[in-house]
């Protein structure tokens, strides 16, 4: 292993180096697992649904110590308080499953002014991930909007766009997060 | 990790310098083998969701949440410490209202967690979780106890250096950070593949706190200073769709 000088340096002057990321580790539940965070919108919200998912590793085994966070900047529901609207967070359980209760966000503008299909921004943290993984959750039943979405439309391998689509279920949608291997989810460099 | 440049990055949107973050596949840290993506990350031009983020403020923090040193039946065991510093952006500007969540092992190196089976004693007065929010100048302060080192199964005679896990929300999704803070002069750094995975030695040092006698409180607690720098700045001119409401 490389040797390095461990003397601390204070941030000073004009150059503020960014603090590096480290793994969340297996014990994130001590601070980051509040069941209330699964409720992006409260029970009874009009058009609220469950977005349920799984996290699996390169051996297709469930990842039982991951944390999934979602963010949707705009939610078209007036019942939702403005201060924390759009944030969801859920650790995976013993089967690698997670769930949030939310609403489908409206289309937003992409950076170049084009229209982005409804989607959520997603972070995945886990033991074994030295940095979070970033992806997006789109909705399979938004074919028209998805067809002109600039991110879905410009993936280096367009066939992998399927991995970014949540599919309709009885009580909402399902989204598989595959960290590695066959049908690996598209992850983004932010 | 490949970090291809997407086109059309908004003004003020800066990535960390190369060498700041560890490669996702770092073989010395064994758990990366089956969990790190095998394909290159896809360049993303950030959109509204990536350029905004939840703004929590004090609504998630209760009085006493920044003090981990006391439990239901008395003081936690171990060396009482103050951990304090500032949260800044890459231009050195303070980030106010940043939610900081921390968790750590107790003085014996044991987490108060059902899956931690290292047979060091638990401390009924130390749950190991806390949170706070930065003030208008980016300052934060925790009172806790110094965590112990603990063994793990990564390699022969593997021990994690003493560390505090830290989670931060800045002003946007792109500023989200989860990391670990270390203590100065820890003799275990040389064999730790998690800290050691960071390529740039100067970036590694930014995870090591500094002993600060000015933070030390007489007859009470040793002080450690640790400043956190989130990527940015993100005073991003961004036009949302005119008919849409958005937050933050
Ligand atoms: Fe740890």
mmCIF file of N, CA and C in Angstrom, chain A residues 1 4-8 10-11 16-24 27-32 37 57-58 63-65 69 71-74 82-85 87 89 106-109 111 114-115 119 122-123 125 127-130 132-133 136 151 154 156 160 179-180 184 187-190, chain B residues 7 13 15 20-21 23 26 29 31-39 41-42 44-46 49-50 52-56 59-60 90 92 101-103 111-113 115 169 173 176 178-180 182 189-190 194 203-207 209 225 227-229 231 238-239 241 243-245 247:
data_model
loop_
_atom_site.group_PDB
_atom_site.id
_atom_site.type_symbol
_atom_site.label_atom_id
_atom_site.label_comp_id
_atom_site.label_asym_id
_atom_site.label_seq_id
_atom_site.Cartn_x
_atom_site.Cartn_y
_atom_site.Cartn_z
ATOM 1 N N UNK A 1 0.842 -1.207 0.000
ATOM 2 C CA UNK A 1 0.000 0.000 0.000
ATOM 3 C C UNK A 1 0.876 1.254 0.000
ATOM 4 N N UNK A 4 2.030 7.466 2.870
ATOM 5 C CA UNK A 4 1.642 8.855 2.723
ATOM 6 C C UNK A 4 1.831 9.595 4.017
ATOM 7 N N UNK A 5 1.995 10.869 3.864
ATOM 8 C CA UNK A 5 2.204 11.767 4.994
ATOM 9 C C UNK A 5 0.861 12.024 5.646
ATOM 10 N N UNK A 6 0.767 11.743 6.904
ATOM 11 C CA UNK A 6 -0.539 11.850 7.562
ATOM 12 C C UNK A 6 -0.728 13.170 8.289
ATOM 13 N N UNK A 7 0.243 14.086 8.124
ATOM 14 C CA UNK A 7 0.092 15.339 8.862
ATOM 15 C C UNK A 7 -1.109 16.112 8.329
ATOM 16 N N UNK A 8 -1.962 16.570 9.199
ATOM 17 C CA UNK A 8 -3.155 17.272 8.746
ATOM 18 C C UNK A 8 -2.808 18.624 8.135
ATOM 19 N N UNK A 10 -4.599 22.357 7.135
ATOM 20 C CA UNK A 10 -5.780 23.186 7.295
ATOM 21 C C UNK A 10 -6.103 23.788 5.934
ATOM 22 N N UNK A 11 -7.377 23.924 5.641
ATOM 23 C CA UNK A 11 -7.727 24.611 4.408
ATOM 24 C C UNK A 11 -7.401 26.091 4.573
ATOM 25 N N UNK A 16 -9.351 25.591 -2.268
ATOM 26 C CA UNK A 16 -10.033 24.738 -1.317
ATOM 27 C C UNK A 16 -10.266 23.392 -1.974
ATOM 28 N N UNK A 17 -9.387 22.449 -1.657
ATOM 29 C CA UNK A 17 -9.537 21.132 -2.247
ATOM 30 C C UNK A 17 -10.784 20.461 -1.715
ATOM 31 N N UNK A 18 -11.478 19.765 -2.613
ATOM 32 C CA UNK A 18 -12.737 19.128 -2.242
ATOM 33 C C UNK A 18 -12.461 17.923 -1.341
ATOM 34 N N UNK A 19 -13.292 17.745 -0.317
ATOM 35 C CA UNK A 19 -13.182 16.615 0.600
ATOM 36 C C UNK A 19 -13.582 15.332 -0.130
ATOM 37 N N UNK A 20 -12.722 14.310 -0.107
ATOM 38 C CA UNK A 20 -13.054 13.079 -0.836
ATOM 39 C C UNK A 20 -14.210 12.310 -0.202
ATOM 40 N N UNK A 21 -14.823 11.479 -1.009
ATOM 41 C CA UNK A 21 -15.860 10.559 -0.551
ATOM 42 C C UNK A 21 -15.216 9.319 0.077
ATOM 43 N N UNK A 22 -15.946 8.664 0.998
ATOM 44 C CA UNK A 22 -15.562 7.356 1.528
ATOM 45 C C UNK A 22 -16.811 6.485 1.586
ATOM 46 N N UNK A 23 -16.623 5.197 1.726
ATOM 47 C CA UNK A 23 -17.792 4.311 1.776
ATOM 48 C C UNK A 23 -18.669 4.609 2.988
ATOM 49 N N UNK A 24 -19.968 4.385 2.818
ATOM 50 C CA UNK A 24 -20.923 4.563 3.909
ATOM 51 C C UNK A 24 -20.761 3.449 4.956
ATOM 52 N N UNK A 27 -22.902 0.085 8.640
ATOM 53 C CA UNK A 27 -23.666 0.461 9.839
ATOM 54 C C UNK A 27 -24.361 1.813 9.703
ATOM 55 N N UNK A 28 -24.689 2.181 8.455
ATOM 56 C CA UNK A 28 -25.306 3.471 8.160
ATOM 57 C C UNK A 28 -26.629 3.682 8.895
ATOM 58 N N UNK A 29 -27.262 2.555 9.302
ATOM 59 C CA UNK A 29 -28.581 2.664 9.952
ATOM 60 C C UNK A 29 -28.526 3.470 11.239
ATOM 61 N N UNK A 30 -27.341 3.590 11.836
ATOM 62 C CA UNK A 30 -27.235 4.322 13.095
ATOM 63 C C UNK A 30 -27.599 5.796 12.930
ATOM 64 N N UNK A 31 -27.507 6.322 11.712
ATOM 65 C CA UNK A 31 -27.793 7.751 11.524
ATOM 66 C C UNK A 31 -28.690 8.052 10.324
ATOM 67 N N UNK A 32 -28.769 7.137 9.366
ATOM 68 C CA UNK A 32 -29.360 7.503 8.079
ATOM 69 C C UNK A 32 -30.648 6.745 7.755
ATOM 70 N N UNK A 37 -38.521 8.776 6.203
ATOM 71 C CA UNK A 37 -37.940 9.264 4.951
ATOM 72 C C UNK A 37 -38.425 8.499 3.726
ATOM 73 N N UNK A 57 -25.917 -7.251 -6.539
ATOM 74 C CA UNK A 57 -24.501 -7.068 -6.866
ATOM 75 C C UNK A 57 -24.116 -7.875 -8.106
ATOM 76 N N UNK A 58 -22.818 -7.947 -8.381
ATOM 77 C CA UNK A 58 -22.331 -8.624 -9.576
ATOM 78 C C UNK A 58 -22.579 -10.122 -9.596
ATOM 79 N N UNK A 63 -28.155 -6.881 -2.171
ATOM 80 C CA UNK A 63 -27.294 -6.035 -1.341
ATOM 81 C C UNK A 63 -28.140 -5.588 -0.157
ATOM 82 N N UNK A 64 -27.799 -6.091 1.019
ATOM 83 C CA UNK A 64 -28.672 -5.925 2.180
ATOM 84 C C UNK A 64 -28.264 -4.753 3.063
ATOM 85 N N UNK A 65 -27.205 -4.039 2.682
ATOM 86 C CA UNK A 65 -26.749 -2.916 3.503
ATOM 87 C C UNK A 65 -26.518 -1.672 2.651
ATOM 88 N N UNK A 69 -31.273 6.891 -2.059
ATOM 89 C CA UNK A 69 -31.850 8.225 -1.864
ATOM 90 C C UNK A 69 -32.391 8.735 -3.189
ATOM 91 N N UNK A 71 -34.366 12.108 -5.256
ATOM 92 C CA UNK A 71 -34.634 13.543 -5.219
ATOM 93 C C UNK A 71 -35.382 13.948 -6.481
ATOM 94 N N UNK A 72 -36.483 14.636 -6.307
ATOM 95 C CA UNK A 72 -37.249 15.185 -7.428
ATOM 96 C C UNK A 72 -37.518 16.643 -7.089
ATOM 97 N N UNK A 73 -36.967 17.521 -7.916
ATOM 98 C CA UNK A 73 -36.975 18.939 -7.571
ATOM 99 C C UNK A 73 -38.382 19.499 -7.526
ATOM 100 N N UNK A 74 -39.238 19.018 -8.373
ATOM 101 C CA UNK A 74 -40.586 19.557 -8.375
ATOM 102 C C UNK A 74 -41.592 18.435 -8.269
ATOM 103 N N UNK A 82 -43.277 22.572 1.421
ATOM 104 C CA UNK A 82 -42.275 23.038 0.458
ATOM 105 C C UNK A 82 -40.848 22.757 0.909
ATOM 106 N N UNK A 83 -40.603 22.662 2.215
ATOM 107 C CA UNK A 83 -39.219 22.655 2.675
ATOM 108 C C UNK A 83 -38.464 21.393 2.303
ATOM 109 N N UNK A 84 -39.106 20.260 2.370
ATOM 110 C CA UNK A 84 -38.392 19.024 2.081
ATOM 111 C C UNK A 84 -39.050 18.263 0.937
ATOM 112 N N UNK A 85 -39.838 18.934 0.151
ATOM 113 C CA UNK A 85 -40.538 18.242 -0.912
ATOM 114 C C UNK A 85 -39.538 17.528 -1.816
ATOM 115 N N UNK A 87 -37.654 14.683 -1.368
ATOM 116 C CA UNK A 87 -36.548 13.848 -0.906
ATOM 117 C C UNK A 87 -37.060 12.542 -0.320
ATOM 118 N N UNK A 89 -35.658 8.499 1.113
ATOM 119 C CA UNK A 89 -34.472 7.722 1.509
ATOM 120 C C UNK A 89 -34.933 6.432 2.139
ATOM 121 N N UNK A 106 -43.342 16.228 -12.599
ATOM 122 C CA UNK A 106 -43.647 16.742 -13.931
ATOM 123 C C UNK A 106 -42.371 16.755 -14.778
ATOM 124 N N UNK A 107 -42.506 16.970 -16.091
ATOM 125 C CA UNK A 107 -41.302 17.151 -16.898
ATOM 126 C C UNK A 107 -40.537 18.371 -16.390
ATOM 127 N N UNK A 108 -39.221 18.353 -16.557
ATOM 128 C CA UNK A 108 -38.395 19.498 -16.167
ATOM 129 C C UNK A 108 -37.575 19.924 -17.363
ATOM 130 N N UNK A 109 -36.906 21.065 -17.221
ATOM 131 C CA UNK A 109 -36.059 21.497 -18.324
ATOM 132 C C UNK A 109 -34.678 20.892 -18.135
ATOM 133 N N UNK A 111 -30.509 20.928 -19.055
ATOM 134 C CA UNK A 111 -29.571 22.052 -18.997
ATOM 135 C C UNK A 111 -29.536 22.837 -20.306
ATOM 136 N N UNK A 114 -33.840 21.847 -23.443
ATOM 137 C CA UNK A 114 -34.782 20.849 -23.921
ATOM 138 C C UNK A 114 -35.565 20.278 -22.740
ATOM 139 N N UNK A 115 -36.612 19.566 -23.046
ATOM 140 C CA UNK A 115 -37.502 19.060 -22.008
ATOM 141 C C UNK A 115 -37.083 17.650 -21.589
ATOM 142 N N UNK A 119 -38.522 12.234 -14.170
ATOM 143 C CA UNK A 119 -37.530 11.315 -13.604
ATOM 144 C C UNK A 119 -37.137 11.775 -12.208
ATOM 145 N N UNK A 122 -31.114 9.823 -8.331
ATOM 146 C CA UNK A 122 -30.934 8.756 -7.356
ATOM 147 C C UNK A 122 -29.461 8.633 -6.961
ATOM 148 N N UNK A 123 -29.233 8.472 -5.649
ATOM 149 C CA UNK A 123 -27.910 8.119 -5.131
ATOM 150 C C UNK A 123 -28.004 6.746 -4.491
ATOM 151 N N UNK A 125 -25.716 4.321 -1.933
ATOM 152 C CA UNK A 125 -24.554 4.196 -1.049
ATOM 153 C C UNK A 125 -24.515 2.763 -0.527
ATOM 154 N N UNK A 127 -21.659 -0.332 1.606
ATOM 155 C CA UNK A 127 -20.355 -0.940 1.858
ATOM 156 C C UNK A 127 -19.805 -1.428 0.517
ATOM 157 N N UNK A 128 -18.534 -1.198 0.258
ATOM 158 C CA UNK A 128 -17.960 -1.619 -1.018
ATOM 159 C C UNK A 128 -18.070 -0.574 -2.115
ATOM 160 N N UNK A 129 -18.806 0.494 -1.869
ATOM 161 C CA UNK A 129 -18.858 1.608 -2.828
ATOM 162 C C UNK A 129 -18.071 2.763 -2.217
ATOM 163 N N UNK A 130 -16.922 3.077 -2.800
ATOM 164 C CA UNK A 130 -16.067 4.132 -2.255
ATOM 165 C C UNK A 130 -16.633 5.514 -2.535
ATOM 166 N N UNK A 132 -20.626 7.334 -3.866
ATOM 167 C CA UNK A 132 -22.004 6.979 -4.201
ATOM 168 C C UNK A 132 -22.100 6.705 -5.695
ATOM 169 N N UNK A 133 -23.102 5.925 -6.079
ATOM 170 C CA UNK A 133 -23.435 5.799 -7.487
ATOM 171 C C UNK A 133 -24.630 6.703 -7.755
ATOM 172 N N UNK A 136 -30.653 7.775 -12.642
ATOM 173 C CA UNK A 136 -31.965 8.402 -12.743
ATOM 174 C C UNK A 136 -33.017 7.317 -12.873
ATOM 175 N N UNK A 151 -31.160 12.802 -22.171
ATOM 176 C CA UNK A 151 -30.218 11.866 -21.540
ATOM 177 C C UNK A 151 -30.465 10.444 -22.045
ATOM 178 N N UNK A 154 -29.204 9.970 -25.619
ATOM 179 C CA UNK A 154 -27.789 10.096 -25.983
ATOM 180 C C UNK A 154 -26.894 9.170 -25.177
ATOM 181 N N UNK A 156 -24.405 6.230 -24.626
ATOM 182 C CA UNK A 156 -23.449 5.611 -25.566
ATOM 183 C C UNK A 156 -23.985 4.289 -26.116
ATOM 184 N N UNK A 160 -29.110 0.174 -23.294
ATOM 185 C CA UNK A 160 -29.030 0.173 -21.828
ATOM 186 C C UNK A 160 -30.047 1.133 -21.194
ATOM 187 N N UNK A 179 -25.889 -3.353 -9.585
ATOM 188 C CA UNK A 179 -24.636 -2.608 -9.451
ATOM 189 C C UNK A 179 -23.594 -3.035 -10.482
ATOM 190 N N UNK A 180 -23.679 -4.300 -10.930
ATOM 191 C CA UNK A 180 -22.605 -4.853 -11.761
ATOM 192 C C UNK A 180 -23.130 -6.039 -12.544
ATOM 193 N N UNK A 184 -26.408 -4.411 -16.083
ATOM 194 C CA UNK A 184 -25.970 -3.420 -15.098
ATOM 195 C C UNK A 184 -26.670 -2.082 -15.351
ATOM 196 N N UNK A 187 -25.002 4.047 -14.678
ATOM 197 C CA UNK A 187 -24.635 5.017 -13.643
ATOM 198 C C UNK A 187 -23.908 6.189 -14.299
ATOM 199 N N UNK A 188 -24.120 7.369 -13.710
ATOM 200 C CA UNK A 188 -23.638 8.592 -14.343
ATOM 201 C C UNK A 188 -22.462 9.212 -13.592
ATOM 202 N N UNK A 189 -21.581 9.862 -14.345
ATOM 203 C CA UNK A 189 -20.552 10.736 -13.764
ATOM 204 C C UNK A 189 -21.161 12.120 -13.675
ATOM 205 N N UNK A 190 -21.314 12.587 -12.443
ATOM 206 C CA UNK A 190 -22.016 13.858 -12.221
ATOM 207 C C UNK A 190 -21.022 15.007 -12.255
ATOM 208 N N UNK B 7 -21.195 17.686 -22.446
ATOM 209 C CA UNK B 7 -21.211 19.021 -23.027
ATOM 210 C C UNK B 7 -22.249 19.877 -22.300
ATOM 211 N N UNK B 13 -20.277 25.098 -12.400
ATOM 212 C CA UNK B 13 -20.379 23.691 -12.047
ATOM 213 C C UNK B 13 -18.998 23.063 -12.185
ATOM 214 N N UNK B 15 -16.137 20.017 -11.165
ATOM 215 C CA UNK B 15 -15.877 18.679 -10.650
ATOM 216 C C UNK B 15 -14.672 18.710 -9.729
ATOM 217 N N UNK B 20 -9.078 13.022 -6.451
ATOM 218 C CA UNK B 20 -9.778 13.321 -5.198
ATOM 219 C C UNK B 20 -10.573 12.114 -4.710
ATOM 220 N N UNK B 21 -11.319 11.499 -5.604
ATOM 221 C CA UNK B 21 -12.152 10.374 -5.202
ATOM 222 C C UNK B 21 -11.532 9.057 -5.661
ATOM 223 N N UNK B 23 -10.993 5.280 -7.102
ATOM 224 C CA UNK B 23 -11.588 4.474 -8.174
ATOM 225 C C UNK B 23 -12.588 3.509 -7.563
ATOM 226 N N UNK B 26 -11.373 -0.860 -6.462
ATOM 227 C CA UNK B 26 -10.111 -0.744 -5.735
ATOM 228 C C UNK B 26 -9.849 -2.111 -5.102
ATOM 229 N N UNK B 29 -9.514 -3.092 -1.404
ATOM 230 C CA UNK B 29 -10.751 -3.076 -0.610
ATOM 231 C C UNK B 29 -11.666 -4.106 -1.238
ATOM 232 N N UNK B 31 -14.518 -5.585 -0.830
ATOM 233 C CA UNK B 31 -15.948 -5.485 -1.105
ATOM 234 C C UNK B 31 -16.256 -4.738 -2.393
ATOM 235 N N UNK B 32 -15.273 -4.054 -2.971
ATOM 236 C CA UNK B 32 -15.553 -3.357 -4.234
ATOM 237 C C UNK B 32 -15.726 -4.349 -5.380
ATOM 238 N N UNK B 33 -15.181 -5.579 -5.237
ATOM 239 C CA UNK B 33 -15.101 -6.501 -6.375
ATOM 240 C C UNK B 33 -16.462 -6.817 -6.981
ATOM 241 N N UNK B 34 -17.458 -7.082 -6.156
ATOM 242 C CA UNK B 34 -18.763 -7.465 -6.688
ATOM 243 C C UNK B 34 -19.753 -6.311 -6.708
ATOM 244 N N UNK B 35 -19.331 -5.159 -6.215
ATOM 245 C CA UNK B 35 -20.297 -4.063 -6.082
ATOM 246 C C UNK B 35 -20.012 -2.871 -6.979
ATOM 247 N N UNK B 36 -18.760 -2.664 -7.361
ATOM 248 C CA UNK B 36 -18.450 -1.535 -8.234
ATOM 249 C C UNK B 36 -18.918 -1.844 -9.649
ATOM 250 N N UNK B 37 -19.536 -0.868 -10.328
ATOM 251 C CA UNK B 37 -19.950 -1.103 -11.713
ATOM 252 C C UNK B 37 -18.757 -1.498 -12.582
ATOM 253 N N UNK B 38 -19.019 -2.388 -13.543
ATOM 254 C CA UNK B 38 -17.933 -2.833 -14.413
ATOM 255 C C UNK B 38 -17.834 -1.964 -15.662
ATOM 256 N N UNK B 39 -18.864 -1.181 -15.923
ATOM 257 C CA UNK B 39 -18.832 -0.334 -17.128
ATOM 258 C C UNK B 39 -18.508 1.096 -16.752
ATOM 259 N N UNK B 41 -18.706 4.966 -16.113
ATOM 260 C CA UNK B 41 -19.812 5.874 -15.828
ATOM 261 C C UNK B 41 -20.118 6.681 -17.084
ATOM 262 N N UNK B 42 -21.392 7.001 -17.267
ATOM 263 C CA UNK B 42 -21.833 7.753 -18.436
ATOM 264 C C UNK B 42 -21.857 9.242 -18.084
ATOM 265 N N UNK B 44 -22.923 12.865 -17.650
ATOM 266 C CA UNK B 44 -24.267 13.419 -17.506
ATOM 267 C C UNK B 44 -24.187 14.934 -17.441
ATOM 268 N N UNK B 45 -24.911 15.587 -18.335
ATOM 269 C CA UNK B 45 -25.096 17.015 -18.173
ATOM 270 C C UNK B 45 -26.171 17.202 -17.115
ATOM 271 N N UNK B 46 -25.826 17.812 -15.975
ATOM 272 C CA UNK B 46 -26.793 17.870 -14.879
ATOM 273 C C UNK B 46 -28.041 18.635 -15.278
ATOM 274 N N UNK B 49 -32.865 18.397 -11.451
ATOM 275 C CA UNK B 49 -32.763 17.563 -10.249
ATOM 276 C C UNK B 49 -31.347 17.522 -9.687
ATOM 277 N N UNK B 50 -30.348 17.480 -10.565
ATOM 278 C CA UNK B 50 -28.974 17.382 -10.078
ATOM 279 C C UNK B 50 -28.449 18.723 -9.586
ATOM 280 N N UNK B 52 -30.354 21.041 -7.995
ATOM 281 C CA UNK B 52 -31.088 21.469 -6.806
ATOM 282 C C UNK B 52 -30.959 20.362 -5.769
ATOM 283 N N UNK B 53 -31.548 20.562 -4.614
ATOM 284 C CA UNK B 53 -31.481 19.500 -3.619
ATOM 285 C C UNK B 53 -32.353 19.825 -2.438
ATOM 286 N N UNK B 54 -32.555 18.839 -1.547
ATOM 287 C CA UNK B 54 -33.363 19.107 -0.364
ATOM 288 C C UNK B 54 -32.657 20.101 0.553
ATOM 289 N N UNK B 55 -33.413 21.049 1.084
ATOM 290 C CA UNK B 55 -32.876 22.031 2.026
ATOM 291 C C UNK B 55 -33.571 21.791 3.357
ATOM 292 N N UNK B 56 -32.873 21.146 4.249
ATOM 293 C CA UNK B 56 -33.527 20.674 5.468
ATOM 294 C C UNK B 56 -33.599 21.723 6.568
ATOM 295 N N UNK B 59 -35.221 21.602 10.699
ATOM 296 C CA UNK B 59 -36.428 20.801 10.936
ATOM 297 C C UNK B 59 -36.128 19.333 11.205
ATOM 298 N N UNK B 60 -34.915 18.882 10.932
ATOM 299 C CA UNK B 60 -34.569 17.487 11.210
ATOM 300 C C UNK B 60 -33.699 17.331 12.440
ATOM 301 N N UNK B 90 -15.972 24.952 -2.854
ATOM 302 C CA UNK B 90 -14.611 24.905 -3.392
ATOM 303 C C UNK B 90 -14.016 26.287 -3.617
ATOM 304 N N UNK B 92 -14.256 28.439 -1.185
ATOM 305 C CA UNK B 92 -14.001 28.879 0.183
ATOM 306 C C UNK B 92 -15.159 29.603 0.831
ATOM 307 N N UNK B 101 -24.922 14.519 9.351
ATOM 308 C CA UNK B 101 -25.291 13.358 10.156
ATOM 309 C C UNK B 101 -24.024 12.530 10.374
ATOM 310 N N UNK B 102 -23.796 12.087 11.632
ATOM 311 C CA UNK B 102 -22.593 11.294 11.922
ATOM 312 C C UNK B 102 -22.961 10.010 12.649
ATOM 313 N N UNK B 103 -22.098 9.002 12.487
ATOM 314 C CA UNK B 103 -22.225 7.780 13.280
ATOM 315 C C UNK B 103 -20.831 7.175 13.450
ATOM 316 N N UNK B 111 -19.738 -0.914 17.229
ATOM 317 C CA UNK B 111 -20.925 -0.151 16.837
ATOM 318 C C UNK B 111 -22.146 -0.674 17.574
ATOM 319 N N UNK B 112 -23.027 0.233 17.919
ATOM 320 C CA UNK B 112 -24.306 -0.138 18.528
ATOM 321 C C UNK B 112 -25.246 -0.572 17.398
ATOM 322 N N UNK B 113 -24.931 -1.712 16.793
ATOM 323 C CA UNK B 113 -25.629 -2.163 15.587
ATOM 324 C C UNK B 113 -25.720 -3.677 15.636
ATOM 325 N N UNK B 115 -25.629 -5.911 13.514
ATOM 326 C CA UNK B 115 -24.754 -6.710 12.655
ATOM 327 C C UNK B 115 -23.277 -6.574 13.015
ATOM 328 N N UNK B 169 -25.489 17.080 3.437
ATOM 329 C CA UNK B 169 -26.288 17.654 2.354
ATOM 330 C C UNK B 169 -25.874 19.105 2.205
ATOM 331 N N UNK B 173 -28.100 18.364 -5.052
ATOM 332 C CA UNK B 173 -27.862 16.924 -5.204
ATOM 333 C C UNK B 173 -26.403 16.650 -5.542
ATOM 334 N N UNK B 176 -23.955 16.360 -2.566
ATOM 335 C CA UNK B 176 -24.157 15.307 -1.566
ATOM 336 C C UNK B 176 -22.844 14.585 -1.316
ATOM 337 N N UNK B 178 -20.892 11.592 1.382
ATOM 338 C CA UNK B 178 -20.736 10.701 2.533
ATOM 339 C C UNK B 178 -19.259 10.349 2.614
ATOM 340 N N UNK B 179 -18.666 10.534 3.791
ATOM 341 C CA UNK B 179 -17.235 10.313 3.911
ATOM 342 C C UNK B 179 -16.897 9.863 5.332
ATOM 343 N N UNK B 180 -15.620 9.857 5.683
ATOM 344 C CA UNK B 180 -15.175 9.478 7.016
ATOM 345 C C UNK B 180 -14.094 10.450 7.463
ATOM 346 N N UNK B 182 -10.880 11.112 10.036
ATOM 347 C CA UNK B 182 -9.869 10.366 10.792
ATOM 348 C C UNK B 182 -9.176 11.283 11.792
ATOM 349 N N UNK B 189 -3.072 3.950 9.502
ATOM 350 C CA UNK B 189 -3.352 4.454 8.149
ATOM 351 C C UNK B 189 -2.690 3.598 7.061
ATOM 352 N N UNK B 190 -1.463 3.154 7.321
ATOM 353 C CA UNK B 190 -0.655 2.543 6.257
ATOM 354 C C UNK B 190 -1.300 1.304 5.646
ATOM 355 N N UNK B 194 -9.322 1.717 2.575
ATOM 356 C CA UNK B 194 -10.421 2.649 2.303
ATOM 357 C C UNK B 194 -9.863 4.066 2.205
ATOM 358 N N UNK B 203 -5.342 14.898 -1.040
ATOM 359 C CA UNK B 203 -6.778 14.685 -0.837
ATOM 360 C C UNK B 203 -7.005 13.765 0.353
ATOM 361 N N UNK B 204 -6.158 12.731 0.508
ATOM 362 C CA UNK B 204 -6.258 11.840 1.668
ATOM 363 C C UNK B 204 -6.124 12.627 2.967
ATOM 364 N N UNK B 205 -5.166 13.542 2.982
ATOM 365 C CA UNK B 205 -4.930 14.316 4.215
ATOM 366 C C UNK B 205 -6.134 15.172 4.581
ATOM 367 N N UNK B 206 -6.946 15.514 3.599
ATOM 368 C CA UNK B 206 -8.125 16.331 3.904
ATOM 369 C C UNK B 206 -9.176 15.568 4.702
ATOM 370 N N UNK B 207 -9.015 14.246 4.844
ATOM 371 C CA UNK B 207 -9.932 13.474 5.691
ATOM 372 C C UNK B 207 -9.410 13.329 7.107
ATOM 373 N N UNK B 209 -8.459 14.939 10.610
ATOM 374 C CA UNK B 209 -8.683 16.126 11.429
ATOM 375 C C UNK B 209 -7.360 16.589 12.050
ATOM 376 N N UNK B 225 -10.223 19.784 14.929
ATOM 377 C CA UNK B 225 -10.810 20.633 13.890
ATOM 378 C C UNK B 225 -10.802 19.895 12.561
ATOM 379 N N UNK B 227 -12.354 20.779 8.650
ATOM 380 C CA UNK B 227 -13.141 21.541 7.678
ATOM 381 C C UNK B 227 -13.514 20.638 6.509
ATOM 382 N N UNK B 228 -14.703 20.818 6.014
ATOM 383 C CA UNK B 228 -15.239 19.978 4.945
ATOM 384 C C UNK B 228 -15.499 20.879 3.743
ATOM 385 N N UNK B 229 -14.985 20.473 2.586
ATOM 386 C CA UNK B 229 -15.172 21.273 1.373
ATOM 387 C C UNK B 229 -16.011 20.480 0.383
ATOM 388 N N UNK B 231 -17.964 20.161 -3.313
ATOM 389 C CA UNK B 231 -17.736 20.644 -4.673
ATOM 390 C C UNK B 231 -18.675 21.797 -4.994
ATOM 391 N N UNK B 238 -30.073 28.855 -13.772
ATOM 392 C CA UNK B 238 -30.778 27.715 -14.366
ATOM 393 C C UNK B 238 -32.231 28.089 -14.527
ATOM 394 N N UNK B 239 -32.739 27.986 -15.732
ATOM 395 C CA UNK B 239 -34.115 28.375 -16.009
ATOM 396 C C UNK B 239 -35.027 27.164 -15.918
ATOM 397 N N UNK B 241 -38.643 25.274 -16.218
ATOM 398 C CA UNK B 241 -39.819 25.514 -17.051
ATOM 399 C C UNK B 241 -40.699 26.528 -16.333
ATOM 400 N N UNK B 243 -43.739 27.247 -16.057
ATOM 401 C CA UNK B 243 -44.979 26.925 -15.355
ATOM 402 C C UNK B 243 -44.725 26.015 -14.142
ATOM 403 N N UNK B 244 -43.467 25.615 -13.928
ATOM 404 C CA UNK B 244 -43.202 24.676 -12.852
ATOM 405 C C UNK B 244 -42.681 25.384 -11.613
ATOM 406 N N UNK B 245 -43.196 24.923 -10.494
ATOM 407 C CA UNK B 245 -42.639 25.348 -9.222
ATOM 408 C C UNK B 245 -41.434 24.455 -8.935
ATOM 409 N N UNK B 247 -38.007 23.873 -5.934
ATOM 410 C CA UNK B 247 -37.538 24.243 -4.606
ATOM 411 C C UNK B 247 -36.038 24.093 -4.537
#
